[in-house]
Coordinates of C-alpha atoms in Angstrom, one line a residue:
L1113 CA 10.3 44.9 23.8
V1114 CA 9.0 47.3 21.1
S1115 CA 11.5 50.2 21.1
E1116 CA 14.6 48.0 21.0
G1117 CA 13.4 45.6 18.4
Y1118 CA 12.5 42.4 20.3
S1119 CA 8.8 42.3 19.3
Q1120 CA 9.7 42.5 15.6
L1121 CA 11.7 39.3 16.1
G1122 CA 8.7 37.5 17.6
Y1123 CA 9.0 38.2 21.3
Q1124 CA 5.3 39.1 22.0
Y1125 CA 4.2 37.9 25.4
V1126 CA 4.5 40.0 28.6
N1127 CA 3.8 37.6 31.4
V1128 CA 2.8 38.4 35.0
D1129 CA 4.0 35.7 37.4
D1130 CA 2.6 34.6 40.8
C1131 CA 1.6 37.1 43.6
W1132 CA -0.2 39.6 41.3
M1133 CA -3.5 39.3 43.1
E1134 CA -5.1 40.1 46.4
K1135 CA -5.1 37.5 49.1
E1136 CA -8.9 37.1 48.9
R1137 CA -11.4 36.8 46.1
D1138 CA -14.2 39.5 46.0
A1139 CA -17.8 38.9 47.1
T1140 CA -18.7 37.3 43.8
G1141 CA -15.7 34.9 44.0
S1142 CA -13.7 36.7 41.3
L1143 CA -10.0 37.2 41.4
V1144 CA -8.9 40.8 42.1
A1145 CA -5.5 42.3 41.1
D1146 CA -3.3 43.7 43.9
K1147 CA -4.7 47.2 44.4
E1148 CA -1.3 48.8 45.1
R1149 CA 0.8 47.2 42.4
F1150 CA -2.0 47.2 39.7
P1151 CA -4.2 50.1 40.7
H1152 CA -6.0 50.2 37.4
G1153 CA -6.6 46.4 37.3
M1154 CA -5.7 43.8 34.7
K1155 CA -8.1 44.9 32.0
W1156 CA -6.4 48.2 31.9
L1157 CA -3.0 46.5 31.8
A1158 CA -4.1 44.2 29.0
D1159 CA -5.4 47.1 27.0
Y1160 CA -2.0 48.9 27.4
V1161 CA 0.0 45.9 26.4
H1162 CA -2.2 45.4 23.4
S1163 CA -1.8 49.0 22.4
K1164 CA 1.9 48.2 21.9
G1165 CA 1.1 45.2 19.7
L1166 CA 2.0 42.8 22.4
K1167 CA 0.1 40.1 24.4
L1168 CA -0.5 39.7 28.1
G1169 CA 0.1 36.5 30.0
I1170 CA -1.1 35.7 33.5
Y1171 CA -0.4 33.1 36.2
E1172 CA -2.7 31.0 38.2
D1173 CA -2.6 27.6 39.9
F1174 CA -4.8 24.5 39.7
G1175 CA -4.7 24.0 43.4
T1176 CA -6.4 25.7 46.3
F1177 CA -3.6 28.2 46.5
T1178 CA -0.8 29.4 44.2
C1179 CA 2.7 28.5 45.0
G1180 CA 3.0 31.9 46.7
G1181 CA -0.1 31.4 48.8
Y1182 CA -2.6 33.4 46.8
P1183 CA -6.1 32.2 45.8
G1184 CA -5.9 29.1 43.5
S1185 CA -8.3 28.1 40.8
K1186 CA -9.5 24.8 42.2
F1187 CA -13.3 24.9 42.3
Y1188 CA -13.2 28.2 40.3
L1189 CA -11.8 27.0 37.0
E1190 CA -14.8 28.2 34.8
K1191 CA -15.1 31.5 36.7
D1192 CA -11.4 32.2 36.4
A1193 CA -11.3 31.4 32.7
D1194 CA -14.2 33.8 32.1
T1195 CA -12.5 36.4 34.2
F1196 CA -9.3 36.1 32.2
A1197 CA -11.2 36.3 28.9
S1198 CA -13.1 39.4 30.1
W1199 CA -9.8 41.1 30.9
G1200 CA -8.3 40.4 27.5
I1201 CA -5.7 37.9 28.7
D1202 CA -3.7 36.1 25.9
M1203 CA -1.9 33.4 27.8
V1204 CA -2.6 31.5 31.0
K1205 CA 0.0 29.6 32.9
L1206 CA -1.6 27.1 35.4
D1207 CA 0.8 25.9 38.0
G1208 CA 0.2 22.9 40.3
C1209 CA 0.9 23.7 43.9
Y1210 CA -1.5 22.7 46.7
S1211 CA -3.1 20.0 44.5
D1212 CA -3.0 16.2 44.1
I1213 CA -1.5 14.8 40.9
E1214 CA -4.4 12.4 40.6
D1215 CA -6.7 15.5 40.3
M1216 CA -4.6 17.0 37.5
E1217 CA -5.7 14.2 35.2
Y1218 CA -9.1 15.9 35.1
G1219 CA -8.4 19.4 36.2
Y1220 CA -6.1 20.5 33.4
P1221 CA -8.4 19.2 30.7
A1222 CA -11.3 21.0 32.4
M1223 CA -9.5 24.3 32.4
S1224 CA -8.6 23.8 28.7
M1225 CA -12.3 23.3 28.0
Y1226 CA -13.3 26.4 30.0
L1227 CA -10.7 28.5 28.3
N1228 CA -11.9 27.4 24.9
Q1229 CA -15.5 28.0 25.8
T1230 CA -14.8 31.7 26.4
G1231 CA -14.2 32.1 22.7
R1232 CA -11.1 34.1 23.3
P1233 CA -7.8 32.7 22.0
M1234 CA -5.5 32.1 25.1
L1235 CA -2.3 30.1 25.0
F1236 CA -2.6 27.5 27.7
S1237 CA 0.7 26.8 29.6
C1238 CA 0.5 23.8 31.9
S1239 CA 2.7 22.7 34.8
W1240 CA 0.9 19.3 34.9
P1241 CA 3.7 17.0 33.8
A1242 CA 6.3 18.8 36.0
Y1243 CA 4.5 17.6 39.1
I1244 CA 4.1 14.1 37.8
V1245 CA 7.9 13.9 37.0
F1246 CA 8.5 15.2 40.6
Y1247 CA 6.9 12.0 41.9
D1248 CA 9.1 9.9 39.6
K1249 CA 6.2 9.0 37.3
I1250 CA 6.1 9.3 33.5
P1251 CA 3.4 11.7 32.3
N1252 CA 0.9 10.7 29.7
Y1253 CA 2.4 13.1 27.1
P1254 CA 0.0 12.4 24.2
K1255 CA -2.9 13.3 26.5
I1256 CA -1.2 16.4 27.8
A1257 CA -0.6 17.5 24.2
Q1258 CA -4.3 17.3 23.6
Y1259 CA -5.1 19.9 26.2
C1260 CA -2.1 22.1 26.6
N1261 CA -0.3 24.4 24.2
I1262 CA 3.0 24.4 26.1
W1263 CA 3.9 22.5 29.3
R1264 CA 6.6 22.5 31.8
N1265 CA 8.0 19.1 32.7
Y1266 CA 11.1 19.8 34.8
A1267 CA 12.1 21.9 37.7
D1268 CA 12.2 25.7 37.6
I1269 CA 15.2 27.1 35.9
Q1270 CA 17.7 29.0 38.2
D1271 CA 20.3 31.6 37.2
S1272 CA 23.1 29.1 37.1
W1273 CA 24.9 26.8 34.7
D1274 CA 24.1 23.8 36.8
S1275 CA 20.4 24.5 36.4
V1276 CA 20.7 24.8 32.6
L1277 CA 22.8 21.6 32.5
G1278 CA 20.2 19.7 34.5
I1279 CA 17.5 20.7 32.0
I1280 CA 19.8 19.7 29.0
E1281 CA 20.3 16.3 30.6
F1282 CA 16.6 15.8 31.2
Y1283 CA 15.7 16.7 27.6
G1284 CA 18.6 14.6 26.3
N1285 CA 17.3 11.5 28.2
D1286 CA 13.8 12.2 26.8
T1287 CA 12.2 9.8 29.3
G1288 CA 8.7 9.0 28.2
N1289 CA 9.6 10.1 24.6
F1290 CA 8.1 13.5 25.2
S1291 CA 9.9 14.9 22.1
S1292 CA 7.7 12.9 19.8
V1293 CA 4.5 14.8 20.8
A1294 CA 6.0 18.3 20.1
G1295 CA 4.6 20.1 17.1
P1296 CA 2.6 23.2 16.1
G1297 CA 0.1 24.0 18.9
N1298 CA 1.8 21.9 21.6
F1299 CA 5.4 22.2 22.7
N1300 CA 7.6 21.0 25.6
D1301 CA 8.8 24.0 27.7
P1302 CA 12.2 23.7 29.4
D1303 CA 11.5 27.1 31.1
M1304 CA 12.7 30.6 30.6
I1305 CA 15.7 32.0 28.8
I1306 CA 18.2 33.4 31.4
V1307 CA 20.5 34.9 28.8
G1308 CA 21.5 38.4 30.0
D1309 CA 21.3 37.6 33.7
Y1310 CA 24.3 36.9 36.0
G1311 CA 24.7 33.1 36.3
L1312 CA 26.0 32.2 32.8
S1313 CA 29.2 33.0 31.0
Y1314 CA 29.0 34.1 27.4
D1315 CA 29.7 30.6 26.1
Q1316 CA 27.0 29.2 28.4
Q1317 CA 24.5 31.8 27.2
R1318 CA 25.2 30.6 23.6
V1319 CA 24.5 27.0 24.7
Q1320 CA 21.1 27.9 26.1
M1321 CA 20.1 29.8 23.0
A1322 CA 21.3 27.0 20.7
L1323 CA 19.7 24.2 22.7
W1324 CA 16.4 26.0 23.2
A1325 CA 16.3 26.6 19.4
I1326 CA 17.1 22.9 18.7
L1327 CA 14.3 21.9 21.2
S1328 CA 11.7 24.2 19.5
A1329 CA 11.2 25.6 23.0
P1330 CA 9.1 28.7 23.9
L1331 CA 11.5 31.7 24.0
L1332 CA 10.3 33.5 27.1
M1333 CA 13.0 35.9 28.5
S1334 CA 13.7 36.4 32.2
V1335 CA 16.0 39.4 32.2
D1336 CA 15.8 43.2 32.8
L1337 CA 15.9 44.4 29.3
R1338 CA 16.7 47.9 30.5
N1339 CA 20.2 46.8 31.6
V1340 CA 21.0 43.8 29.4
K1341 CA 24.6 43.7 28.1
N1342 CA 25.1 44.2 24.3
E1343 CA 26.5 40.7 23.8
S1344 CA 23.6 39.1 25.5
K1345 CA 21.1 41.3 23.6
A1346 CA 22.7 40.2 20.4
L1347 CA 22.2 36.6 21.3
L1348 CA 18.5 37.2 22.3
Q1349 CA 18.0 39.0 19.0
N1350 CA 20.0 36.6 16.8
D1351 CA 17.7 36.1 13.8
Y1352 CA 19.5 33.0 12.6
I1353 CA 19.0 31.2 15.9
I1354 CA 15.4 32.4 16.2
R1355 CA 14.6 31.0 12.7
V1356 CA 15.8 27.6 13.8
N1357 CA 13.6 27.8 16.9
Q1358 CA 10.6 29.0 14.9
D1359 CA 10.8 26.5 12.0
Y1360 CA 7.1 26.1 11.0
H1361 CA 7.4 22.3 11.0
G1362 CA 7.8 22.5 14.8
M1363 CA 9.8 19.2 15.2
Q1364 CA 11.7 19.0 18.5
G1365 CA 15.4 18.2 18.2
R1366 CA 17.1 15.3 20.0
R1367 CA 20.4 14.3 21.4
I1368 CA 22.0 11.6 19.2
V1369 CA 25.4 11.3 20.8
K1370 CA 26.6 11.4 24.4
Q1371 CA 30.2 10.5 24.9
G1372 CA 31.3 11.8 28.3
P1373 CA 31.3 15.6 28.1
F1374 CA 30.7 15.6 24.3
E1375 CA 27.2 15.7 22.9
V1376 CA 25.6 16.0 19.5
W1377 CA 22.0 17.4 19.0
V1378 CA 20.0 17.5 15.8
K1379 CA 16.8 19.1 14.6
Y1380 CA 15.3 18.3 11.3
M1381 CA 13.4 21.2 9.7
G1382 CA 11.0 21.9 6.9
L1383 CA 8.1 19.8 5.7
D1384 CA 10.5 17.3 4.1
A1385 CA 12.7 17.3 7.3
K1386 CA 15.8 17.5 5.1
T1387 CA 17.2 20.8 6.4
T1388 CA 19.2 20.0 9.6
A1389 CA 20.2 22.2 12.5
F1390 CA 22.9 20.5 14.6
A1391 CA 24.9 21.4 17.7
F1392 CA 28.2 20.1 19.2
L1393 CA 28.3 20.6 22.9
N1394 CA 31.5 20.5 25.1
L1395 CA 30.3 20.2 28.7
N1396 CA 33.8 20.2 30.1
E1397 CA 34.0 22.9 32.7
G1398 CA 37.7 23.5 32.3
G1399 CA 40.7 22.9 30.0
A1400 CA 41.1 23.8 26.4
P1401 CA 38.6 23.8 23.6
I1402 CA 38.0 20.4 21.9
E1403 CA 38.4 19.8 18.2
V1404 CA 35.5 17.9 16.7
S1405 CA 35.6 15.9 13.4
F1406 CA 32.1 14.4 12.8
P1407 CA 30.8 12.6 9.8
V1408 CA 28.0 14.4 8.0
V1409 CA 26.1 11.1 7.4
K1410 CA 25.9 10.5 11.2
L1411 CA 23.8 13.6 11.5
G1412 CA 21.2 11.9 9.3
M1413 CA 22.1 13.9 6.3
K1414 CA 22.1 11.4 3.4
E1415 CA 21.2 13.3 0.3
A1416 CA 24.0 12.7 -2.3
E1417 CA 23.7 16.1 -3.8
G1418 CA 25.0 17.7 -0.6
Y1419 CA 24.0 20.5 1.7
N1420 CA 24.8 24.2 2.0
V1421 CA 26.2 24.5 5.5
T1422 CA 26.2 27.8 7.5
D1423 CA 27.3 28.8 11.0
A1424 CA 24.0 29.1 12.9
F1425 CA 25.1 32.1 14.9
T1426 CA 26.6 34.2 12.2
G1427 CA 24.9 32.9 9.0
Q1428 CA 28.3 32.6 7.4
W1429 CA 28.3 30.1 4.5
L1430 CA 30.8 27.3 5.2
G1431 CA 30.5 25.4 2.0
I1432 CA 28.8 22.4 0.5
L1433 CA 29.1 19.2 2.4
K1434 CA 28.1 15.7 1.2
P1435 CA 27.2 12.6 3.3
N1436 CA 30.8 11.2 3.1
D1437 CA 32.4 14.5 4.2
I1438 CA 33.5 15.5 7.7
I1439 CA 32.5 18.5 9.7
N1440 CA 35.3 20.1 11.7
A1441 CA 34.6 22.4 14.6
T1442 CA 36.3 23.9 17.7
V1443 CA 34.1 23.9 20.8
N1444 CA 35.0 25.9 23.9
P1445 CA 34.5 24.5 27.4
T1446 CA 30.8 24.7 28.4
G1447 CA 30.3 25.9 24.9
V1448 CA 28.6 25.1 21.6
W1449 CA 29.2 25.0 17.9
M1450 CA 26.0 25.1 15.9
G1451 CA 25.4 24.8 12.2
V1452 CA 22.5 24.6 9.8
A1453 CA 22.6 22.4 6.7
Y1454 CA 20.2 23.4 4.0
F1455 CA 19.1 20.8 1.3
D1456 CA 18.3 23.1 -1.6
C1457 CA 18.2 20.6 -4.4

């Protein structure tokens, strides 16, 4: 992360997932790191990560057990929050296995309170809405946004195009209007970036980077950075795409057109929401690229003075376009064309 430039671009969390702990708590009821895999303990690991200018995230579960069968935090929320703070943890993901969704209504806010009471800043990642969605219910997103910094609301991502496509469809449908509650301090989390793994073509990797940027999604990589291909590394480190993702206004983009395999997504950026990132998706899995001609005004860009338009992946300036103009683009199968229109007047 540090030596190859990822941290300088904003990738700062190193997160330990499930199964990091011993199968039993100690005599005081405290969690204990697996003594073989983490012989120095989590405090030592956090200190090491911090020495690199990075942050350490950890996994727990609201239920009686984690999804992997390790001790859960139910009945130990305050103790675990205090433990994480004493170790120097910077992010806590709280999953929802082995628990009832009715209990989550109270349990996740309680954990939020206990984390805050420690006085240590810890980003709180909740799986609360994902379990509610699993039971075909609509989460109370405004309430979730009060207590969680980021939250998962769909199934775990897999290393496949079908998995990415399912997430895109879920976020495009926006059931429950969850996009409306996204903003600084609270974001929807469509799950990890799998760019650089084995399940996506190059074009499909571009789609994931583009859409996660449009969605203002957390960019948490799931890839062996020691062996990532150069083309994938370039996508993960694409500063133009990261700037769209990290726009300080934090507005989540939305799908505005779905016509068969063709989709249009937009994200309005800046405090005046007049700069626009937009993406044309071609979800056909075969055949030739499609030629797109799309009116600028239909992207919500109505300023008569016009917009400076750039290619979002290369930063190349494409010209000044006004509301009555047409944007032309070629989009590969299972591919994306993405632009950014800056209103500079």
